[in-house]
Tab-separated table of C-alpha atoms and ligand atoms in Angstrom:
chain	number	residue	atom	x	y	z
A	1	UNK	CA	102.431	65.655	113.117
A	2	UNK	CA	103.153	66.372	109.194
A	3	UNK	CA	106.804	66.689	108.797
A	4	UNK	CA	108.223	69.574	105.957
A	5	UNK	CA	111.327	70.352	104.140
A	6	UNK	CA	113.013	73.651	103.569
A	7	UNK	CA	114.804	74.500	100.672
A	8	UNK	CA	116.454	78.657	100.508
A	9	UNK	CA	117.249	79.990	97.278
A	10	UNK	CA	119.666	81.321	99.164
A	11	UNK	CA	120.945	83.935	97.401
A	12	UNK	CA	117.824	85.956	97.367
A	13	UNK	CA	117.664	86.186	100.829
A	14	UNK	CA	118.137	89.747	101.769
A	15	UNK	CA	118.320	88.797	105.628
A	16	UNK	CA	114.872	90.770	106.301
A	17	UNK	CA	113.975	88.472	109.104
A	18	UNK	CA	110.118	88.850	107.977
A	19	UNK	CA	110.036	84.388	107.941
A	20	UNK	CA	111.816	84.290	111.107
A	21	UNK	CA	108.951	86.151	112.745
A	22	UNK	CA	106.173	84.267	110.840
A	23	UNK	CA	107.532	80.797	112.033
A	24	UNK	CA	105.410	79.205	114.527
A	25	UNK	CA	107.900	76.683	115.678
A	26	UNK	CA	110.594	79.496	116.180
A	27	UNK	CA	113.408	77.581	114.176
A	28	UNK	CA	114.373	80.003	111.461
A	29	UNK	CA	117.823	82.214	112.031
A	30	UNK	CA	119.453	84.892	110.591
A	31	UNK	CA	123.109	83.108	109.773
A	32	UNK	CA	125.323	85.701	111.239
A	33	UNK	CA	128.043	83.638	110.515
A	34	UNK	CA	127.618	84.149	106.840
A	35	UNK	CA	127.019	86.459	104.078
A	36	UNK	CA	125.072	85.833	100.406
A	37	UNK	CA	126.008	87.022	97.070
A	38	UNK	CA	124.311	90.001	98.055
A	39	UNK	CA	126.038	90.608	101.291
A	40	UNK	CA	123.077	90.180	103.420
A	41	UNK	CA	123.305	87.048	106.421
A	42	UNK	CA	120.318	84.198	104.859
A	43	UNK	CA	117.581	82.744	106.887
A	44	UNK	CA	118.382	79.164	107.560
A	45	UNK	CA	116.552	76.702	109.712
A	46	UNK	CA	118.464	75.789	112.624
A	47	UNK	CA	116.132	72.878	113.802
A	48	UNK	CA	115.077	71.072	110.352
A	49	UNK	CA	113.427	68.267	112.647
A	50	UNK	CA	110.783	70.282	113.701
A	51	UNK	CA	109.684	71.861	111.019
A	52	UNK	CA	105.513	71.170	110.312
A	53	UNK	CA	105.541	72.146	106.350
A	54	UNK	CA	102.996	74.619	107.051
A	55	UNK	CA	104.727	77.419	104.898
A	56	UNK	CA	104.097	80.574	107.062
A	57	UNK	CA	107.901	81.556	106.350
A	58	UNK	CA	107.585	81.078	102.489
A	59	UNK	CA	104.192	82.941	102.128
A	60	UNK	CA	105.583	85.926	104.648
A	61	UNK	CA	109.064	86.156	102.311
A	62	UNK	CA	109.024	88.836	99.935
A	63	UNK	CA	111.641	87.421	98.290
A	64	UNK	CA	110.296	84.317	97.554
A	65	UNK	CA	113.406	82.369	99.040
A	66	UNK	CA	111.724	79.233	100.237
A	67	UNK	CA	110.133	76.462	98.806
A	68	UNK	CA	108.112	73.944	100.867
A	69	UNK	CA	107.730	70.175	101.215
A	70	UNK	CA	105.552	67.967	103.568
A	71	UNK	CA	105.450	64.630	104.182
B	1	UNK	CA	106.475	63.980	100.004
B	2	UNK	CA	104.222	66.952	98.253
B	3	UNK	CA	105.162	70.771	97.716
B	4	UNK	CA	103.281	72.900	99.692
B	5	UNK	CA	104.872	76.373	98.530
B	6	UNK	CA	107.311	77.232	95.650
B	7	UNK	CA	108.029	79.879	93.485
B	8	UNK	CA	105.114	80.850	90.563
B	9	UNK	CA	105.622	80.605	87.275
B	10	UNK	CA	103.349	84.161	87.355
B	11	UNK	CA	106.963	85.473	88.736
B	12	UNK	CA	110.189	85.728	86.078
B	13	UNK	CA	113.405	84.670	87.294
B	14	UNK	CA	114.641	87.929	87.746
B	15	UNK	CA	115.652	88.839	91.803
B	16	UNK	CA	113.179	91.910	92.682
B	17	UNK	CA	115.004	95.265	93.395
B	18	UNK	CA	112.897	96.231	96.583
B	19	UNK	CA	114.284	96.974	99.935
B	20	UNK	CA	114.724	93.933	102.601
B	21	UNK	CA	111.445	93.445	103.987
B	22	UNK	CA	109.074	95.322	101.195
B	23	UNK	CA	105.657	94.411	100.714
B	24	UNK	CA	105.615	94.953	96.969
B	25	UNK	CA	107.262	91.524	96.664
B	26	UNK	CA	104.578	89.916	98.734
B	27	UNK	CA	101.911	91.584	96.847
B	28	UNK	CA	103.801	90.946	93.452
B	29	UNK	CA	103.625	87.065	94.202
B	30	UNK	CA	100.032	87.177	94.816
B	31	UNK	CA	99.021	88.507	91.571
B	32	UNK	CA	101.242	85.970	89.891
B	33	UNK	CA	99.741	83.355	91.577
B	34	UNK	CA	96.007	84.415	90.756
B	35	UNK	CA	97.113	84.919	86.876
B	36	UNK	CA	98.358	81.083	87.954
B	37	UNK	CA	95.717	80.130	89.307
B	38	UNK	CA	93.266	81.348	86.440
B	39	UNK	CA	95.767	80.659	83.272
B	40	UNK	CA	95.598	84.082	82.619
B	41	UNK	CA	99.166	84.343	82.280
B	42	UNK	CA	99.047	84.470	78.551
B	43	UNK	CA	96.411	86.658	77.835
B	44	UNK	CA	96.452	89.147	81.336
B	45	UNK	CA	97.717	92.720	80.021
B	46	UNK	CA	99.527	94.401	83.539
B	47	UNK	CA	99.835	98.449	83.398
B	48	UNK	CA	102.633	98.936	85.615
B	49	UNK	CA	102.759	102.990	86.844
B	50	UNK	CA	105.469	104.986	88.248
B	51	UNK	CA	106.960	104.456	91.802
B	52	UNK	CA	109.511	101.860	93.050
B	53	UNK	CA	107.605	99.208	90.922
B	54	UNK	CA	107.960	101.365	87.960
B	55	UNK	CA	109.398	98.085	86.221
B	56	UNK	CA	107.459	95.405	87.816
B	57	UNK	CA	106.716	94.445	83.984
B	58	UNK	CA	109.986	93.068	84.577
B	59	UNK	CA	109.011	90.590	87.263
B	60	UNK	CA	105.149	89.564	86.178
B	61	UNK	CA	105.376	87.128	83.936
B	62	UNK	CA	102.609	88.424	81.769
B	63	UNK	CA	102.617	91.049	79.056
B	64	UNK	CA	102.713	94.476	80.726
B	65	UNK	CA	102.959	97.787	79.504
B	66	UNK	CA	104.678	100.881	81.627
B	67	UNK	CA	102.254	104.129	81.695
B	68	UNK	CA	103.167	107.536	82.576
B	69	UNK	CA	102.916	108.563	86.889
B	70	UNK	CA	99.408	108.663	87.312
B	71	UNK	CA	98.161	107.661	84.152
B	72	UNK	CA	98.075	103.969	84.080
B	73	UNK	CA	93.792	103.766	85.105
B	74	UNK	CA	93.421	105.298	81.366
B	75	UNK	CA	96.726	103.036	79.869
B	76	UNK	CA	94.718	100.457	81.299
B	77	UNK	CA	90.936	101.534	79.561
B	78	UNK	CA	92.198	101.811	76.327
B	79	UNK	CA	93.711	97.791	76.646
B	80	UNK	CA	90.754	96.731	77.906
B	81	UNK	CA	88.318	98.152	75.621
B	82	UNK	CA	90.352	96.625	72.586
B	83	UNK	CA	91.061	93.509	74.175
B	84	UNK	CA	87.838	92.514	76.195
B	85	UNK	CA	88.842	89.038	76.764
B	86	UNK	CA	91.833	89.645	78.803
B	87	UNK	CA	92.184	90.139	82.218
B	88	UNK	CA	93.848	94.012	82.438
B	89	UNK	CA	95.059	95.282	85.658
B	90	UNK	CA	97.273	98.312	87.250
B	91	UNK	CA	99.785	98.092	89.972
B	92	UNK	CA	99.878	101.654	91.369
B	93	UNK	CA	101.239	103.028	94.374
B	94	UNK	CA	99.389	105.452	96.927
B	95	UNK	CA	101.924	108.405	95.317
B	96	UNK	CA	101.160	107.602	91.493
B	97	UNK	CA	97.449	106.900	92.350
B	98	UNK	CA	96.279	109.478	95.064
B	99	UNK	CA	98.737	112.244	94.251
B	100	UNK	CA	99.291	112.694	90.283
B	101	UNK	CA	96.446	110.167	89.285
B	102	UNK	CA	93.771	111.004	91.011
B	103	UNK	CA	91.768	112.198	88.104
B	104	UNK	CA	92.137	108.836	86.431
B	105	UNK	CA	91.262	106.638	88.937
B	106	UNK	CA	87.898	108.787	90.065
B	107	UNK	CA	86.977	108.911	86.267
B	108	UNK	CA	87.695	105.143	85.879
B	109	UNK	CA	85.556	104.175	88.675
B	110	UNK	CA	83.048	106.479	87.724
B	111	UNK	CA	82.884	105.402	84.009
B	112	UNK	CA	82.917	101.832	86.357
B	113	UNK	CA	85.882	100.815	83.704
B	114	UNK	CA	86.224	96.917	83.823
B	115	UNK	CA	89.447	97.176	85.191
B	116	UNK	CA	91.359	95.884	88.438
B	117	UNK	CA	93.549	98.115	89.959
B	118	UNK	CA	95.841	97.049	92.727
B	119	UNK	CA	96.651	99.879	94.520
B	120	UNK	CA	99.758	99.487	96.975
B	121	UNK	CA	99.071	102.094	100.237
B	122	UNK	CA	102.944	102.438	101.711
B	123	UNK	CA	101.904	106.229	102.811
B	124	UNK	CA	104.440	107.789	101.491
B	125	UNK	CA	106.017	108.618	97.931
B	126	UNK	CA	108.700	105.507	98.171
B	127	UNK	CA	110.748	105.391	95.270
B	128	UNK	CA	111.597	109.008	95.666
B	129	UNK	CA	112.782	108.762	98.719
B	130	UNK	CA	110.165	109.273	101.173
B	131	UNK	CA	108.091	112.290	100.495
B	132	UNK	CA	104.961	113.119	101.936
B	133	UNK	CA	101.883	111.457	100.143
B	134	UNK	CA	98.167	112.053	99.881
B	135	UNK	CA	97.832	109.052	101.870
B	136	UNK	CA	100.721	109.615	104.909
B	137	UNK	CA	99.266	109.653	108.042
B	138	UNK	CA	98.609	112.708	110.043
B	139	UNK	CA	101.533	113.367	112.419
B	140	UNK	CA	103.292	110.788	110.103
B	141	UNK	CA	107.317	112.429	109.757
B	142	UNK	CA	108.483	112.050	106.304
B	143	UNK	CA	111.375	113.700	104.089
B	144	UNK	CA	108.445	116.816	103.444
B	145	UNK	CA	106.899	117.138	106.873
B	146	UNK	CA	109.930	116.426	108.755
B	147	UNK	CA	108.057	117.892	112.254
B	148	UNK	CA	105.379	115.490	111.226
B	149	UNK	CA	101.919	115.884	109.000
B	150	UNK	CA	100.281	118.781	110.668
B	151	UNK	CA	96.395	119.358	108.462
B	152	UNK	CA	96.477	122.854	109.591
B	153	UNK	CA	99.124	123.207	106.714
B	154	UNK	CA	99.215	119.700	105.009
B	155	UNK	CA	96.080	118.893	104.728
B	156	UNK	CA	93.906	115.376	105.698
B	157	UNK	CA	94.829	111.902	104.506
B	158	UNK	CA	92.791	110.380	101.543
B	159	UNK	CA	90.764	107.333	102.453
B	160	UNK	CA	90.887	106.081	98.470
B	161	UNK	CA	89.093	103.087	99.381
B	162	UNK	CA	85.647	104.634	101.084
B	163	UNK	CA	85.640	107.929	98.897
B	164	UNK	CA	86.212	105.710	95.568
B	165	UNK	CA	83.278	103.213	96.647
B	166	UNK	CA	81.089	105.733	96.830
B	167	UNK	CA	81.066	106.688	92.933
B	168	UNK	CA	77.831	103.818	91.243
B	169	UNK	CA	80.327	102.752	88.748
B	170	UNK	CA	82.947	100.762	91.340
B	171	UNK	CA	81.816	97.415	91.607
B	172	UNK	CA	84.028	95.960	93.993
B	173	UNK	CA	86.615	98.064	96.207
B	174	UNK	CA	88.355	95.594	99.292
B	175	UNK	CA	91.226	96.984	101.594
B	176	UNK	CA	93.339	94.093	102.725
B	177	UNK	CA	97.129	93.884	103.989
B	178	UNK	CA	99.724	91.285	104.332
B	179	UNK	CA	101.593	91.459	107.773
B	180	UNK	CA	100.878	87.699	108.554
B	181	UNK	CA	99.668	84.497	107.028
B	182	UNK	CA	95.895	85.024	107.522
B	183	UNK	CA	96.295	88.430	106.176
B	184	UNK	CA	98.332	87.038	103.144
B	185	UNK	CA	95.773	84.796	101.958
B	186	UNK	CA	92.591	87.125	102.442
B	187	UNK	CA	94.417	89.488	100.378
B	188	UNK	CA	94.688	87.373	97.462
B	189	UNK	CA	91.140	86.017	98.192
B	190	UNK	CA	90.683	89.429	97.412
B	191	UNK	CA	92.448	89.819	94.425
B	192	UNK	CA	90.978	86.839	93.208
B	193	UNK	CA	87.599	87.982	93.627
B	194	UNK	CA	88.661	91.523	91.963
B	195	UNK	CA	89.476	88.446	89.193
B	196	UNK	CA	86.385	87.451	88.991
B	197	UNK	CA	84.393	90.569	89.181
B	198	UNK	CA	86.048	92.057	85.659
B	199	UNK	CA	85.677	88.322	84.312
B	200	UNK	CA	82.001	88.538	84.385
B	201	UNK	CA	82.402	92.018	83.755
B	202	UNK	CA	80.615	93.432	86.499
B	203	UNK	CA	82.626	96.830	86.448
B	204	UNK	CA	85.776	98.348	87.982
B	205	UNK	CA	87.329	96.704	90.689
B	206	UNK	CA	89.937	97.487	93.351
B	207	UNK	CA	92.492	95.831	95.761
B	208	UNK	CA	93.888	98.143	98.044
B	209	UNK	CA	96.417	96.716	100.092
B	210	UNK	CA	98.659	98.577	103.058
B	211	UNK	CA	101.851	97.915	102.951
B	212	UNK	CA	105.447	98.938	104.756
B	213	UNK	CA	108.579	101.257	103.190
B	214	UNK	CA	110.880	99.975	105.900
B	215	UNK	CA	113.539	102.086	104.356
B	216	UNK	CA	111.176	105.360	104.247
B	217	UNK	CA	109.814	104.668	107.562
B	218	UNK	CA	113.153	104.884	108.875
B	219	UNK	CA	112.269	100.944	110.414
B	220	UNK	CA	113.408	97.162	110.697
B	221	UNK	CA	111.204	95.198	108.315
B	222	UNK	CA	109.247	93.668	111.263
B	223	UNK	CA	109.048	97.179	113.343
B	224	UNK	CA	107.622	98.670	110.026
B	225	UNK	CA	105.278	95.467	110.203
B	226	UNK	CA	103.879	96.481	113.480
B	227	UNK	CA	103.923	99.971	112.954
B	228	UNK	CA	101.149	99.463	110.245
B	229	UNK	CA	99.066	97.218	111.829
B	230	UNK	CA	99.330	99.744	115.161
B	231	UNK	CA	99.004	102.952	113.099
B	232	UNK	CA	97.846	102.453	109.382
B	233	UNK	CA	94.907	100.083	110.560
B	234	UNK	CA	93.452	102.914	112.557
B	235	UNK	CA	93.696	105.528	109.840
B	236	UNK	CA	92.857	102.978	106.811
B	237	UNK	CA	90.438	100.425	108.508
B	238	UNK	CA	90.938	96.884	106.694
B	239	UNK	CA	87.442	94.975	104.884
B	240	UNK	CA	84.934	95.534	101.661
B	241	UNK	CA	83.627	98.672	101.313
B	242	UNK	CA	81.922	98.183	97.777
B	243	UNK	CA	80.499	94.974	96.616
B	244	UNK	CA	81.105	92.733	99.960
B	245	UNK	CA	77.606	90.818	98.957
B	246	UNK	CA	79.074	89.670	95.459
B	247	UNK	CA	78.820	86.002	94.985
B	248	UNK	CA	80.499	83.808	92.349
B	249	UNK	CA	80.045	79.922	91.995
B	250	UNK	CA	82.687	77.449	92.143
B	251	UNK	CA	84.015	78.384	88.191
B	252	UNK	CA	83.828	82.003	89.172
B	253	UNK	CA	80.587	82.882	87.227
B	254	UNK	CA	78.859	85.791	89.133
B	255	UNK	CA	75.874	84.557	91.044
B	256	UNK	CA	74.581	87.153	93.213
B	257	UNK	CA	74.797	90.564	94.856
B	258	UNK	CA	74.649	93.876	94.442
B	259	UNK	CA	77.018	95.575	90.981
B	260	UNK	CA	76.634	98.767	88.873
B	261	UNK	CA	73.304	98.759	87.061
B	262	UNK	CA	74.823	100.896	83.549
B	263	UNK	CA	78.107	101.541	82.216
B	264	UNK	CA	80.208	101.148	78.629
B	265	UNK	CA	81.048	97.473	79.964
B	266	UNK	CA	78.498	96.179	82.254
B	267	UNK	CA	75.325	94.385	82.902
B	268	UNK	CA	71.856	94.436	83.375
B	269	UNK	CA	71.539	93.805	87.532
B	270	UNK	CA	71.422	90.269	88.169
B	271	UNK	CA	71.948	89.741	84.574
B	272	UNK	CA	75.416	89.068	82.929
B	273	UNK	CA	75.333	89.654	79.090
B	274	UNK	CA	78.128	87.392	77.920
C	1	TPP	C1	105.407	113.335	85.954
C	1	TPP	C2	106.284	112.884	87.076
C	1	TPP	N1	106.278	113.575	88.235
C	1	TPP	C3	107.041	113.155	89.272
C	1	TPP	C4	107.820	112.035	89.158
C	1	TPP	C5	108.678	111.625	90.320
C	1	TPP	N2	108.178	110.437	91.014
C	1	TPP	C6	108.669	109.232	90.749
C	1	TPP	S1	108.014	108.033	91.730
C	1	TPP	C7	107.025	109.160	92.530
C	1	TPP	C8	106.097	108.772	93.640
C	1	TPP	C9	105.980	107.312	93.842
C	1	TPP	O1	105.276	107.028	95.002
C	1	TPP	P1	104.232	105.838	95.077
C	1	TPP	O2	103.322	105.879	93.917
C	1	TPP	O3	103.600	105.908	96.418
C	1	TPP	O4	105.115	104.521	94.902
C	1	TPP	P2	106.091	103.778	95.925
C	1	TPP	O5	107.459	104.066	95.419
C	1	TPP	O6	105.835	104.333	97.293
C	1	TPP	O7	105.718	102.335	95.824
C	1	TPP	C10	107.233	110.443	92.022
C	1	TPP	C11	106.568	111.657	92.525
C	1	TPP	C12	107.796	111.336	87.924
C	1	TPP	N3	108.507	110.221	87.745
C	1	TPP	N4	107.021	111.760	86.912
C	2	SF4	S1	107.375	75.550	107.219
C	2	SF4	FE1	106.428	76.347	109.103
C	2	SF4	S2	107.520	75.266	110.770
C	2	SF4	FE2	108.754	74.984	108.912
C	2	SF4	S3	110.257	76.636	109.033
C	2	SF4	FE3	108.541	77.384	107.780
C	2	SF4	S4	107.212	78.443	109.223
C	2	SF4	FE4	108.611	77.182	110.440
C	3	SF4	S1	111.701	86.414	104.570
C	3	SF4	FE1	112.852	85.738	102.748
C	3	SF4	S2	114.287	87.428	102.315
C	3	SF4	FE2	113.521	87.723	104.415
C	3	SF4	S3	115.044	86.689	105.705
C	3	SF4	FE3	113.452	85.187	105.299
C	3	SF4	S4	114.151	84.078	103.480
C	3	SF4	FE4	115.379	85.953	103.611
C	4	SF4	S1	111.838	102.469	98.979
C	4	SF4	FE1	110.138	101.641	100.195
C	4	SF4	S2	108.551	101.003	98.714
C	4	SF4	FE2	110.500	101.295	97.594
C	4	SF4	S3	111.421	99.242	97.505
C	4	SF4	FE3	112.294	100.309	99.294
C	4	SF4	S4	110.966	99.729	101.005
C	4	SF4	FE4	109.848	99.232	99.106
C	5	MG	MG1	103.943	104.833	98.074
């Protein structure tokens, strides 16, 4: 199974949840433990190891917060 | 390791001012990526109109111009029919296009103006803070019909996409959204074909695609998500309703199907003048 890397542009993120929904492997998060520049609490990936690459969160983000990697 | 998604050069580096959760951003990205995709990005001429992406010239990375509500169908004529080699487009919302516009965009299409208009369906008049639209739903509650749209009194929603395909002059008219990933890249399948059909000029072209106000609506980005695809859907059935049998090759050169026999720009059937 292809492996992929996240990266956030984190303060973009306007905590609108939309990737968290779109991720098939369920590992994005709202960080409610933390705010942006903008105030809002970022999607981060809370289990990096199983994320596939396959970029539903990026595509889904309005924001375009994420960039993509697989190997 | 390879990059399978990152930011478009078709996008500037300045953060979009839309609401958490807004489609415009989604639908913003995929026109970037088509200019992208067909290095259009220097000569592509944007009209942007009036609405919350009154200054998405801001954000699209090519040259744009800013027309006046409503007006940005007949902004976008007079670019094309001076500059014939560039791909001209409009992003218009359902308020600017339905509402105040109407006139232009019926006359465009009829005149079958080789122009692309991307025409953003949110069913309501966003940027002003949630007014009723031409295009909000009936029993839809909005600032204006605050008991809900009742026709008796408000009148019917407008179905742009089926009454505008209608007119001999639109060459391609698609309704697409983008609540999920499949959705996502149909719509700029699309928008690429809308591409493609001005490129071999073949006549007007549109790309209407639903999308959520999640501060309008009153909703959580995802709610809003679900409340279109449970409610919009119905009243504004997705698919092609002019020009679904249009073909193109592999370079996008037009190969077969059915397009506007006359107009100022346009072809022959089966016959593209170059
Ligand atoms: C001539 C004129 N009349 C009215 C307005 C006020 N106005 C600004 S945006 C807007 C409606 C925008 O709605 P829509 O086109 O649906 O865009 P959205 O914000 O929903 O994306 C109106 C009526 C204006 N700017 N100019
Ligand atoms: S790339 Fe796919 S698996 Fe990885 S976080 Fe995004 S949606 Fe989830
Ligand atoms: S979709 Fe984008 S803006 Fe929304 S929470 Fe995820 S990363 Fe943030
Ligand atoms: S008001 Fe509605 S259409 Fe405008 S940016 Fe906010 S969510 Fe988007
Ligand atoms: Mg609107």
């Amino acid at each position: 199974m292809a492996k992929g890397k996240l990266t956030f542009n984190e303060n973009l993120c306007k905590g609108c949840g939309l990737c968290v929904a779109a991720c098939p492997k369920k590992i994005l998060e709202l960080d409610k433990t933390r705010l942006n520049s903008k105030g809002y609490h970022p999607a981060t990936c809370v289990n990096p190891d199983e994320c596939i690459g396959c970029a539903f969160c990026a595509t889904q983000c309005p924001d375009v917060v994420i960039t993509v990697e697989r190997f | 390791m390879a990059v399978v998604f990152e930011p478009t050069k078709g996008l500037t580096d300045k953060p979009f001012h839309y609401c958490p959760g807004c489609c415009h951003g989604i639908i913003h990205r995929l026109v970037a990526e088509t200019l992208v995709d067909n290095d259009a990005l220097e000569t592509a001429v944007g009209v942007a109109s009036v609405g919350c992406t009154y200054n998405s010239y801001e954000y699209i990375a090519c040259d744009m111009v800013q027309a006046a509500h409503g007006r940005a169908p007949a902004v976008a004529t007079g670019i094309k029919r001076n500059l014939k080699d560039s791909f001209v487009f409009t992003y218009q919302g359902d308020g600017d296009l339905a509402s105040i516009g109407t006139a232009e965009i019926v006359h465009a299409a009829a005149r079958s103006e080789n122009i692309t208009v991307i025409f953003v369906n949110n069913a309501v008049y966003g940027m002003t803070s949630g007014q009723m639209a031409p295009t909000t739903l009936v029993g839809q509650v909005t600032t204006t019909s605050p008991w809900g749209r009742d026709p008796s009194y408000q009148g019917y929603p407008i179905n742009v996409s089926e009454f505008l395909s209608n007119l001999a002059g639109a060459a391609y008219v698609e309704r697409v959204c983008v609540t999920d990933y499949k959705n996502i890249q149909n719509a700029k399948r699309a928008i690429q074909k809308a591409f493609n059909v001005q490129k071999n000029k073949l006549g007007f072209s549109l790309v209407e695609v639903l999308s959520t106000c999640p501060t309008n609506w009153g909703k959580e980005p995802l709610a809003a998500m679900d409340w279109l695809k449970e409610n919009m859907e119905k009243q504004y059935p997705l698919g092609c309703y002019k020009g679904a049998d249009i073909t193109f090759d592999a370079d996008g050169k037009y190969v077969s199907g059915a397009i506007p026999a006359t107009s100022n720009n346009c072809v022959n059937v089966g016959e593209v003048k170059k």
